[in-house]
Coordinates of C-alpha atoms in Angstrom, one line a residue:
M1 CA 74.5 149.8 103.2
E2 CA 71.0 149.0 102.1
N3 CA 69.7 151.2 105.1
W4 CA 71.5 154.2 103.8
F5 CA 69.4 154.5 100.6
S6 CA 65.8 154.2 99.7
P7 CA 64.5 153.0 96.3
R8 CA 61.8 155.6 95.8
A9 CA 60.2 158.8 97.3
T10 CA 57.0 158.7 99.4
K11 CA 54.6 161.4 100.4
T12 CA 56.7 162.1 103.5
T13 CA 60.0 162.3 101.7
V14 CA 61.8 165.5 102.5
P15 CA 63.5 167.4 99.7
I16 CA 67.2 168.4 99.9
V17 CA 67.6 171.7 98.1
R18 CA 71.1 172.5 96.9
L19 CA 71.7 176.2 96.8
T20 CA 74.5 178.7 96.3
K21 CA 74.7 182.3 97.4
A22 CA 73.7 183.3 93.9
S23 CA 70.7 181.0 93.6
L24 CA 69.3 181.5 97.2
P25 CA 67.5 184.8 96.5
G26 CA 65.6 183.4 93.5
W27 CA 64.6 180.4 95.6
L28 CA 63.3 182.5 98.5
R29 CA 61.1 184.6 96.1
R30 CA 59.1 181.4 95.4
Q31 CA 58.6 180.5 99.1
P32 CA 55.9 181.4 101.6
A33 CA 56.6 184.2 104.1
P34 CA 57.2 181.9 107.1
T35 CA 60.0 180.0 105.2
V36 CA 61.6 183.3 104.2
R37 CA 61.6 184.5 107.8
W38 CA 63.0 181.2 109.1
V39 CA 65.9 181.3 106.6
R40 CA 66.7 184.9 107.5
V41 CA 66.4 184.4 111.3
H42 CA 68.9 181.6 111.0
D43 CA 71.2 183.7 108.9
F44 CA 71.4 181.0 106.2
T45 CA 73.3 182.3 103.2
A46 CA 74.0 179.0 101.4
G47 CA 77.6 179.4 102.5
T48 CA 80.2 176.7 102.1
G49 CA 79.5 173.7 104.2
R50 CA 76.3 175.1 105.7
H51 CA 72.9 173.4 105.9
L52 CA 69.5 174.4 107.4
V53 CA 66.5 172.3 108.3
V54 CA 63.3 174.1 107.5
P55 CA 60.2 173.1 109.6
D56 CA 56.7 172.6 108.2
D57 CA 53.4 173.8 109.8
E58 CA 53.1 170.6 111.9
G59 CA 56.5 170.6 113.5
G60 CA 58.0 168.2 111.0
V61 CA 60.7 168.9 108.4
A62 CA 59.6 170.6 105.2
A63 CA 63.0 170.8 103.5
V64 CA 66.7 170.8 104.0
L65 CA 68.7 173.6 102.4
V66 CA 72.4 172.9 101.8
G67 CA 75.2 175.1 100.5
P68 CA 78.1 173.7 98.4
G69 CA 80.6 171.4 100.2
R70 CA 83.9 172.8 101.3
D71 CA 85.8 170.3 99.2
G72 CA 83.4 169.8 96.3
L73 CA 82.0 166.6 95.0
P74 CA 81.6 163.9 96.2
W75 CA 81.5 165.6 99.7
D76 CA 78.6 168.0 99.3
L77 CA 76.1 165.8 101.1
A78 CA 78.6 163.9 103.2
G79 CA 77.9 165.9 106.4
L80 CA 74.2 165.3 106.3
P81 CA 73.5 161.6 107.2
R82 CA 74.5 162.0 110.8
A83 CA 73.2 165.6 111.2
L84 CA 69.6 165.2 109.9
P85 CA 66.5 164.1 111.9
P86 CA 65.3 160.6 111.1
G87 CA 63.5 160.3 107.8
R88 CA 63.7 159.7 104.1
Y89 CA 65.3 162.4 102.0
A90 CA 65.7 163.1 98.3
L91 CA 67.4 165.7 96.1
A92 CA 64.8 168.3 95.0
P93 CA 63.2 167.4 91.6
E94 CA 64.5 170.6 90.1
D95 CA 68.1 169.5 90.8
D96 CA 68.9 168.3 87.3
L97 CA 72.1 166.2 87.6
S98 CA 74.4 164.5 85.2
A99 CA 75.0 160.8 85.9
D100 CA 78.5 161.5 87.1
D101 CA 77.3 164.2 89.6
A102 CA 74.4 162.0 90.8
T103 CA 76.8 159.1 91.4
A104 CA 79.3 161.4 93.2
L105 CA 76.6 162.8 95.5
A106 CA 75.3 159.4 96.4
L107 CA 78.9 158.1 97.1
G108 CA 79.4 161.1 99.4
W109 CA 76.2 160.3 101.3
A110 CA 77.4 156.7 101.7
L111 CA 80.8 157.8 103.0
G112 CA 79.1 160.1 105.4
C113 CA 77.1 157.2 106.8
Y114 CA 80.4 155.2 107.5
Q115 CA 81.6 154.7 111.0
F116 CA 84.2 152.5 112.6
S117 CA 82.3 150.9 115.4
R118 CA 84.1 147.6 116.1
Y119 CA 84.9 148.6 119.7
K120 CA 81.8 150.7 120.5
R121 CA 79.2 149.2 122.8
N122 CA 76.4 151.5 121.5
P123 CA 77.4 153.0 118.2
K124 CA 75.1 155.7 116.9
E125 CA 73.4 154.3 113.8
V126 CA 72.3 156.5 110.9
T127 CA 68.6 157.0 110.9
S128 CA 68.2 158.9 107.7
S129 CA 68.2 157.6 104.1
L130 CA 68.6 159.1 100.7
V131 CA 66.4 158.2 97.7
W132 CA 68.8 157.1 95.0
P133 CA 69.2 160.2 92.7
P134 CA 68.0 159.7 89.1
G135 CA 70.7 158.6 86.8
C136 CA 73.0 157.5 89.6
R137 CA 75.2 154.4 88.9
R138 CA 74.1 152.5 92.0
D139 CA 76.5 149.6 91.5
E140 CA 79.5 152.0 91.3
V141 CA 78.4 153.7 94.5
S142 CA 78.1 150.5 96.4
R143 CA 81.4 149.2 94.9
L144 CA 83.5 152.2 95.8
A145 CA 81.8 152.8 99.2
T146 CA 82.6 149.1 100.1
A147 CA 86.2 149.4 98.8
M148 CA 86.8 152.6 100.8
G149 CA 85.1 151.2 103.9
L150 CA 87.4 148.2 103.7
V151 CA 90.5 150.4 103.6
R152 CA 89.2 152.5 106.5
D153 CA 88.4 149.4 108.6
L154 CA 91.7 147.7 108.0
V155 CA 93.8 150.8 108.7
T156 CA 91.9 151.9 111.8
T157 CA 91.9 148.5 113.5
P158 CA 94.7 148.4 116.2
A159 CA 97.7 146.3 115.5
E160 CA 96.7 143.8 118.3
D161 CA 93.9 142.8 116.0
M162 CA 95.5 143.5 112.7
G163 CA 98.8 141.7 112.6
P164 CA 100.2 139.8 109.7
S165 CA 98.0 136.8 110.4
E166 CA 94.8 138.9 110.6
L167 CA 95.8 140.8 107.4
E168 CA 96.1 137.4 105.8
A169 CA 92.6 136.5 107.0
A170 CA 91.2 139.7 105.6
A171 CA 92.9 138.9 102.2
R172 CA 91.5 135.4 102.2
E173 CA 88.0 136.6 103.0
L174 CA 88.2 139.0 100.1
A175 CA 89.5 136.3 97.7
S176 CA 86.8 134.0 98.8
R177 CA 84.1 136.6 98.1
H178 CA 85.3 137.0 94.5
D179 CA 86.3 133.4 93.8
A180 CA 89.9 134.4 93.5
E181 CA 93.0 132.2 94.1
V182 CA 95.2 132.9 97.1
A183 CA 98.5 131.6 98.2
V184 CA 100.5 132.6 101.3
T185 CA 104.2 132.0 102.0
V186 CA 104.9 132.1 105.8
G187 CA 107.9 132.3 108.1
D188 CA 111.0 130.4 107.1
Q189 CA 109.4 129.2 103.9
L190 CA 110.1 132.8 102.7
L191 CA 113.8 131.9 102.7
A192 CA 113.2 128.6 100.9
D193 CA 111.1 130.5 98.2
D194 CA 113.7 133.3 97.9
Y195 CA 112.0 136.3 99.7
P196 CA 114.9 137.0 102.0
A197 CA 114.2 140.7 102.6
V198 CA 110.6 140.1 103.7
H199 CA 111.8 137.5 106.1
A200 CA 114.6 139.6 107.5
V201 CA 112.3 142.5 108.3
G202 CA 109.6 140.4 109.9
R203 CA 111.5 137.6 111.7
A204 CA 111.6 139.4 115.1
S205 CA 107.9 139.3 115.6
D206 CA 105.9 136.5 117.2
D207 CA 103.5 136.8 114.3
P208 CA 105.6 135.4 111.4
P209 CA 106.2 137.5 108.2
R210 CA 104.4 136.3 105.1
L211 CA 103.8 137.1 101.4
I212 CA 100.1 137.1 100.4
D213 CA 99.5 136.4 96.7
I214 CA 96.0 136.8 95.2
R215 CA 95.2 136.0 91.5
W216 CA 91.9 136.7 89.8
G217 CA 90.5 137.0 86.3
D218 CA 91.0 135.6 82.8
P219 CA 94.6 134.3 82.4
E220 CA 94.5 135.5 78.8
A221 CA 93.5 139.1 79.7
P222 CA 95.9 142.0 80.1
K223 CA 97.9 141.7 83.4
V224 CA 97.7 144.3 86.2
T225 CA 99.6 143.8 89.4
L226 CA 99.0 145.6 92.7
V227 CA 101.7 145.6 95.4
G228 CA 100.9 146.9 99.0
K229 CA 103.2 147.6 101.9
G230 CA 101.9 145.6 104.8
V231 CA 103.9 146.7 107.9
C232 CA 101.2 145.9 110.5
F233 CA 103.1 147.8 113.1
D234 CA 106.3 149.7 112.9
S235 CA 108.3 150.2 116.1
G236 CA 111.3 151.3 114.0
G237 CA 113.1 148.2 114.8
L238 CA 116.5 148.6 116.6
D239 CA 116.5 152.2 115.3
L240 CA 113.5 152.6 117.6
K241 CA 111.0 155.4 117.0
P242 CA 110.1 157.8 119.8
A243 CA 106.7 157.4 121.4
A244 CA 105.2 160.2 119.3
G245 CA 106.5 158.7 116.1
M246 CA 105.1 155.3 117.0
L247 CA 101.6 156.5 117.9
L248 CA 100.1 156.1 114.5
M249 CA 102.1 153.1 113.3
K250 CA 99.1 150.8 113.2
K251 CA 98.5 152.6 109.9
D252 CA 101.8 151.4 108.3
M253 CA 99.9 148.7 106.5
G254 CA 97.9 151.3 104.7
G255 CA 99.4 150.4 101.4
A256 CA 98.2 146.8 101.8
A257 CA 94.7 148.1 102.7
H258 CA 94.6 150.2 99.6
V259 CA 95.5 147.4 97.2
L260 CA 92.9 145.1 98.9
G261 CA 90.2 147.8 98.6
L262 CA 91.1 148.5 94.9
A263 CA 91.2 144.8 94.2
H264 CA 87.6 144.6 95.6
A265 CA 86.4 147.3 93.2
I266 CA 88.2 145.7 90.2
M267 CA 86.8 142.2 90.9
D268 CA 83.3 143.4 91.8
A269 CA 83.1 145.3 88.5
G270 CA 84.4 142.3 86.6
L271 CA 87.0 144.3 84.7
H272 CA 88.7 142.6 81.8
L273 CA 92.1 142.1 83.3
R274 CA 94.2 139.4 85.0
L275 CA 94.7 140.8 88.5
R276 CA 97.5 139.9 90.8
V277 CA 97.8 141.3 94.3
L278 CA 101.1 141.0 96.3
V279 CA 101.2 142.0 100.0
P280 CA 104.3 141.4 102.1
A281 CA 102.9 141.4 105.6
V282 CA 105.3 141.9 108.6
E283 CA 105.6 143.5 112.0
N284 CA 108.8 145.5 112.4
S285 CA 109.6 144.5 116.0
V286 CA 112.5 144.4 118.5
S287 CA 114.0 141.1 119.7
G288 CA 117.2 139.2 119.8
N289 CA 117.0 138.2 116.1
A290 CA 115.9 141.5 114.8
F291 CA 117.8 142.8 111.7
R292 CA 120.4 145.4 112.6
P293 CA 121.8 148.7 111.3
L294 CA 124.5 148.1 108.7
D295 CA 123.5 144.5 108.2
V296 CA 123.6 143.6 104.5
L297 CA 120.4 141.9 103.3
Q298 CA 120.0 139.7 100.3
T299 CA 117.0 140.3 98.0
R300 CA 115.0 138.3 95.5
K301 CA 116.5 140.2 92.6
G302 CA 120.1 139.4 93.8
I303 CA 120.8 143.1 94.7
T304 CA 122.5 143.4 98.1
V305 CA 121.2 146.1 100.4
E306 CA 123.0 147.7 103.3
V307 CA 120.6 148.7 106.2
G308 CA 121.3 152.3 106.9
N309 CA 118.3 152.5 109.2
T310 CA 116.0 149.7 110.4
D311 CA 113.1 152.2 110.4
A312 CA 113.2 152.3 106.5
E313 CA 111.8 148.8 106.4
G314 CA 108.9 149.3 104.1
R315 CA 111.1 149.6 101.0
L316 CA 112.9 146.4 102.0
I317 CA 109.8 144.2 102.0
L318 CA 108.5 146.0 98.8
C319 CA 111.7 145.3 96.9
D320 CA 111.1 141.5 97.0
A321 CA 107.4 141.9 96.0
L322 CA 108.2 144.3 93.2
E323 CA 110.8 141.9 91.7
E324 CA 108.3 139.0 91.8
A325 CA 105.7 141.3 90.2
S326 CA 108.1 142.3 87.4
R327 CA 108.8 138.6 86.4
E328 CA 105.3 138.3 84.9
E329 CA 105.7 141.5 82.8
P330 CA 102.3 143.0 83.5
D331 CA 100.9 146.0 81.7
V332 CA 101.5 148.0 84.8
I333 CA 102.6 147.5 88.4
I334 CA 101.0 149.8 90.9
D335 CA 102.3 150.0 94.5
F336 CA 100.8 151.8 97.4
A337 CA 102.9 152.4 100.5
T338 CA 102.9 154.6 103.6
L339 CA 106.6 155.1 102.8
T340 CA 108.0 158.5 103.8
G341 CA 107.4 161.4 106.1
A342 CA 109.1 163.5 103.5
A343 CA 106.1 163.1 101.1
R344 CA 103.8 164.4 103.9
I345 CA 106.1 167.4 104.5
A346 CA 106.1 168.1 100.8
L347 CA 102.4 167.7 100.1
G348 CA 100.6 167.5 103.4
A349 CA 98.6 164.7 104.8
E350 CA 95.8 164.7 102.2
V351 CA 97.5 164.5 98.8
P352 CA 99.5 161.3 97.9
A353 CA 102.8 161.6 96.0
L354 CA 102.9 159.8 92.7
F355 CA 106.0 158.5 91.0
S356 CA 106.2 156.7 87.7
N357 CA 108.7 155.6 85.1
R358 CA 106.0 156.1 82.4
D359 CA 104.6 159.5 81.6
A360 CA 101.4 158.2 80.0
W361 CA 100.4 156.2 83.1
A362 CA 101.3 159.1 85.4
Q363 CA 99.3 161.6 83.5
A364 CA 96.3 159.2 83.3
F365 CA 96.2 158.8 87.1
V366 CA 96.8 162.5 87.9
S367 CA 94.1 163.5 85.4
A368 CA 91.6 161.0 86.8
G369 CA 92.3 162.2 90.3
D370 CA 91.5 165.8 89.2
A371 CA 88.3 164.5 87.5
V372 CA 86.9 162.7 90.5
N373 CA 88.4 165.0 93.2
D374 CA 90.8 162.4 94.5
P375 CA 94.0 164.3 94.0
L376 CA 97.4 162.9 93.3
W377 CA 100.6 164.9 92.7
R378 CA 103.4 163.7 90.6
L379 CA 107.0 164.1 91.9
P380 CA 110.0 163.4 89.8
L381 CA 112.4 160.5 89.8
V382 CA 115.5 162.6 89.8
A383 CA 118.2 160.3 88.3
R384 CA 121.2 162.1 89.7
Y385 CA 119.9 161.6 93.3
R386 CA 120.7 157.9 92.9
R387 CA 124.2 158.7 94.1
H388 CA 122.8 159.4 97.6
L389 CA 121.9 155.7 97.9
E390 CA 125.4 154.4 97.2
S391 CA 126.9 152.0 99.8
K392 CA 130.5 151.2 100.4
V393 CA 129.9 147.6 101.2
A394 CA 126.8 146.6 99.2
D395 CA 125.1 147.4 95.9
V396 CA 122.8 150.0 97.5
S397 CA 121.8 151.5 100.8
N398 CA 118.2 151.6 102.0
V399 CA 118.4 155.2 103.1
A400 CA 120.0 158.3 101.5
N401 CA 123.2 159.9 102.9
V402 CA 121.5 163.3 102.8
R403 CA 118.4 164.6 104.6
Y404 CA 116.8 166.1 101.6
G405 CA 114.4 164.7 99.0
G406 CA 113.5 161.6 101.1
A407 CA 110.4 160.7 99.1
I408 CA 112.4 160.8 95.9
T409 CA 115.3 158.8 97.1
A410 CA 112.9 156.2 98.5
A411 CA 111.1 155.9 95.1
L412 CA 114.5 155.6 93.4
F413 CA 115.4 152.7 95.7
L414 CA 112.2 150.9 94.7
E415 CA 112.8 151.7 91.0
R416 CA 115.9 149.5 91.0
F417 CA 113.6 146.4 91.6
V418 CA 111.1 147.2 88.8
R419 CA 111.0 146.2 85.2
G420 CA 108.3 147.6 82.9
P421 CA 105.6 150.3 83.6
W422 CA 105.3 151.1 87.2
V423 CA 103.4 153.6 89.4
H424 CA 104.3 154.2 93.0
I425 CA 101.9 156.0 95.4
D426 CA 103.4 157.3 98.7
V427 CA 100.2 157.8 100.8
M428 CA 99.2 159.0 104.3
A429 CA 96.2 156.6 104.5
Y430 CA 94.9 158.4 107.5
N431 CA 92.6 161.4 108.4
L432 CA 94.1 163.4 111.2
D433 CA 91.0 165.6 111.7
R434 CA 87.2 165.3 111.1
R435 CA 85.7 166.6 107.8
P436 CA 82.3 165.7 106.3
G437 CA 82.4 162.1 105.3
R438 CA 86.0 161.6 106.5
P439 CA 86.2 160.8 110.3
P440 CA 89.6 160.6 112.0
G441 CA 91.2 157.2 111.2
G442 CA 92.1 155.2 108.1
E443 CA 91.3 156.7 104.7
A444 CA 91.5 155.6 101.1
M445 CA 93.4 158.1 99.1
G446 CA 94.0 157.8 95.3
L447 CA 91.8 154.7 95.1
R448 CA 89.0 156.3 93.2
A449 CA 91.4 157.8 90.7
M450 CA 93.1 154.4 90.2
Y451 CA 89.7 152.7 89.7
R452 CA 88.6 155.4 87.2
V453 CA 91.7 154.7 84.9
L454 CA 91.6 150.9 85.2
S455 CA 87.8 150.7 84.6
E456 CA 88.2 152.8 81.4
R457 CA 91.2 150.9 80.1
Y458 CA 89.9 147.4 80.9
P459 CA 86.1 147.7 80.9
A460 CA 84.1 144.7 81.9
P461 CA 82.9 142.7 78.9
K462 CA 79.4 143.5 78.0
K463 CA 77.1 140.7 78.9
K464 CA 75.6 139.1 75.9
A465 CA 71.9 139.4 75.8
A466 CA 70.2 136.1 76.1
P467 CA 69.1 134.9 72.7
K468 CA 65.5 135.4 72.1
K469 CA 63.5 132.3 72.2
K470 CA 62.1 131.5 68.8
A471 CA 58.4 131.7 68.8
A472 CA 56.8 128.3 68.4
P473 CA 55.6 128.0 64.8
K474 CA 52.0 128.7 64.5
K475 CA 49.9 125.6 63.8
K476 CA 48.5 125.7 60.4
A477 CA 44.8 126.1 60.5
A478 CA 43.0 123.0 59.4
P479 CA 41.7 123.5 55.9
K480 CA 38.1 124.4 55.9
K481 CA 35.9 121.6 54.9
K482 CA 34.1 122.3 51.7
A483 CA 30.5 122.7 52.3
A484 CA 28.5 119.8 51.0
P485 CA 26.8 120.7 47.7
K486 CA 23.3 121.6 48.4
K487 CA 20.9 119.0 47.3
K488 CA 18.7 120.0 44.5
A489 CA 15.2 120.5 45.7
A490 CA 13.0 117.7 44.5
P491 CA 10.8 118.9 41.7
K492 CA 7.5 119.9 42.9
K493 CA 4.8 117.5 41.8
K494 CA 2.5 119.0 39.4
A495 CA -0.8 119.6 40.9
A496 CA -3.4 117.2 39.7
R497 CA -5.6 119.0 37.3
R498 CA -8.8 119.8 38.9
K499 CA -11.5 117.8 37.4
R500 CA -13.7 120.0 35.6
G501 CA -17.1 119.7 36.8
R502 CA -19.8 118.6 34.4
A503 CA -22.1 121.3 33.1

């Protein structure tokens, strides 16, 4: 990321001038005639999402004009890094930005530089850099760009290279980077340690199921626990998905990717909290020992679950992890999951659905999402819909007996396994089309909103300034020696009287 930004402007740095339709005429009045003609010939009106490279007299670049982004901050500059000629660029000096806006613009530039190039022989590198805008919080830009890049990389990687064991490796690498503790329970040990639902869902795969458990921070600090759905590929199980429905199922571990990305941001910032991350990682496969429709599964909480559909497996692995999270009574449990198509039908692919059993937490996250343009939309936990999850042979069914309100009934199922404050994010985790700074593939959604709330509630302790070294005591000046008393001048000998001559 160091190549995406420059520390300072030079004589050849090109200004990026942000304009609107209203401010463009005033800017043109201050420009030389050739520049005015160039702008008019290219019909640049500072429209949404437009930019124009203005040449200088020597065939180089004199300036870049850019209209407002289609989606607002932080995306206003996100389309530029891969569109501009090689060079160093800086926001025009007259662009007087707040620290928040400067930080958002720099983050958008960084996200515009991102590419997933793992399988490309000759990836196109970014050849332009942005001078850090004045007032920008550089650490925050780097932290969030890295966190979001991690989410994108994990989700976009094909399941062949991102199964449960590879997801574990990524979690271990993250833990090592931040000196966090990590423990992993694998295969039949899940049964011995009482995670039966995780085992049941993942046992059909050649890559055994596992529960990844990361701990970091001061044990005496307030506890925050993140839980992420880690279904590394979802075939649907014996209730097999059709080919079209299976096509994007490498992204079904998007919840796990989100909590690992958010964990990076929390640990990198040194927030004052005791963090725990729980990721049940499985592959929902088909084989002779796959769990079946109408099987009754045991869970860590002791609640029995009838399997109405093996393709509703995410909530089954989450229920064991949520019960484990609840036992420590954290301040809040936050889970991310690519859980339901119903949430996408309700809100589209770009806005995650948020559910919570605490109004204060829900409002905090929704408000933060609005503030940083990382939207979340709260849906209700409609208590009377619980009847749709009733089972005739077990305590609960994993799917509703009606077609409607699928995101709500899925959240109600999870709620049965939670004690204490809880927030559930039903997320797409994937860009279906190309937009500035958001290429097709894995995407972090809601992560910036979550980080904003947690960083404000649990700020990193201020580093104590190193005590000033006491100045060495000045040596006392040696007392001045008293000047020796001046010797009295010897009395002058009286001159011998001149002998008087005789007359």
